């Protein structure tokens, strides 16, 4: 059975003190899910809050994600953070290939592929984001765009390595816009993604968690999460407070 993973991507929000506060609130809100083995909860904080975030969620179901990494071991890369640095402080997941990084920072599929490999080689889990622009959808190119992102982003990975990778489908037109993909549209695209994963990784494709992201909120989470190929969510805005985020987590139960 695939694991359902509900992850929050805080983007460039929250100070260290705010992070500790929200994580403590969240721990109280989701006490009831401790011990349910098929659900995972992840929060992606800014780099500055990672270390305290890891300490705050110790002995709870919540795991901590970074939102980026540089795919080199160490060296003269001013301003960058290596996978070993993240691993060293207890980070377990790294969000990679987010559309904001692809669009604003011009990250290519091959650069994202390097990052995925670097994260895996330090035994952390990449949350690999893909998704189309509105023009792609309107031009009927969703399958083409998604297939290219998946094939190039996950190039040369083994089926075994893929067991640690989470895929997050985030249609760009739905991010931060309040326009969620309908459950039917999301399910259809998730199914297409799983077909590409099957072509690449065979039966392992059935074990890969594919999250939906893009204006997932407490009021639409249940319908989205009940779709057959939607195995969790990657949540931006609604992950910034413990009440909304815990309501989404509970919608997955
Ligand atoms: P919103 O939930 O704010 O639409 O953001 C989604 C997202 O980009 C998560 O990575």
PDB file of C-alpha atoms and ligand atoms in Angstrom, residues 7-9 11 95 98-100 129 170 174-178 213-217 234-239, ligand 1:
ATOM      1  CA  UNK A   7       3.389  17.967   3.413  1.00  0.00           C
ATOM      2  CA  UNK A   8       3.447  21.695   4.045  1.00  0.00           C
ATOM      3  CA  UNK A   9       5.643  23.951   1.964  1.00  0.00           C
ATOM      4  CA  UNK A  11       8.070  28.849   1.126  1.00  0.00           C
ATOM      5  CA  UNK A  95      11.410  19.731  -1.813  1.00  0.00           C
ATOM      6  CA  UNK A  98       9.082  23.488  -7.323  1.00  0.00           C
ATOM      7  CA  UNK A  99       7.586  25.619 -10.100  1.00  0.00           C
ATOM      8  CA  UNK A 100       8.695  28.768  -8.273  1.00  0.00           C
ATOM      9  CA  UNK A 129       7.538  18.715  -7.999  1.00  0.00           C
ATOM     10  CA  UNK A 170       1.249  20.903  -8.791  1.00  0.00           C
ATOM     11  CA  UNK A 174      -3.684  26.297  -9.162  1.00  0.00           C
ATOM     12  CA  UNK A 175      -0.829  27.450  -6.911  1.00  0.00           C
ATOM     13  CA  UNK A 176      -1.802  30.278  -4.590  1.00  0.00           C
ATOM     14  CA  UNK A 177      -4.724  31.202  -6.841  1.00  0.00           C
ATOM     15  CA  UNK A 178      -7.586  29.554  -5.002  1.00  0.00           C
ATOM     16  CA  UNK A 213      -0.610  20.537  -4.696  1.00  0.00           C
ATOM     17  CA  UNK A 214      -2.356  23.762  -5.631  1.00  0.00           C
ATOM     18  CA  UNK A 215      -4.879  25.499  -3.365  1.00  0.00           C
ATOM     19  CA  UNK A 216      -5.565  22.394  -1.299  1.00  0.00           C
ATOM     20  CA  UNK A 217      -7.657  23.588   1.662  1.00  0.00           C
ATOM     21  CA  UNK A 234       1.740  19.457  -0.897  1.00  0.00           C
ATOM     22  CA  UNK A 235       0.184  22.457   0.729  1.00  0.00           C
ATOM     23  CA  UNK A 236       1.319  26.069   0.666  1.00  0.00           C
ATOM     24  CA  UNK A 237      -0.996  28.718   2.157  1.00  0.00           C
ATOM     25  CA  UNK A 238      -3.107  26.359   4.263  1.00  0.00           C
ATOM     26  CA  UNK A 239      -0.018  24.849   5.901  1.00  0.00           C
TER      27      UNK A 239
HETATM   28  P1  LIG B   1      -0.893  26.748  -2.282  1.00  0.00           P
HETATM   29  O1  LIG B   1      -1.431  25.624  -1.438  1.00  0.00           O
HETATM   30  O2  LIG B   1      -0.732  28.024  -1.526  1.00  0.00           O
HETATM   31  O3  LIG B   1      -1.673  26.898  -3.559  1.00  0.00           O
HETATM   32  O4  LIG B   1       0.599  26.336  -2.712  1.00  0.00           O
HETATM   33  C1  LIG B   1       0.839  25.083  -3.255  1.00  0.00           C
HETATM   34  C2  LIG B   1       2.303  24.891  -3.363  1.00  0.00           C
HETATM   35  O5  LIG B   1       2.968  25.520  -4.173  1.00  0.00           O
HETATM   36  C3  LIG B   1       2.934  23.929  -2.458  1.00  0.00           C
HETATM   37  O6  LIG B   1       4.237  23.644  -2.864  1.00  0.00           O
END
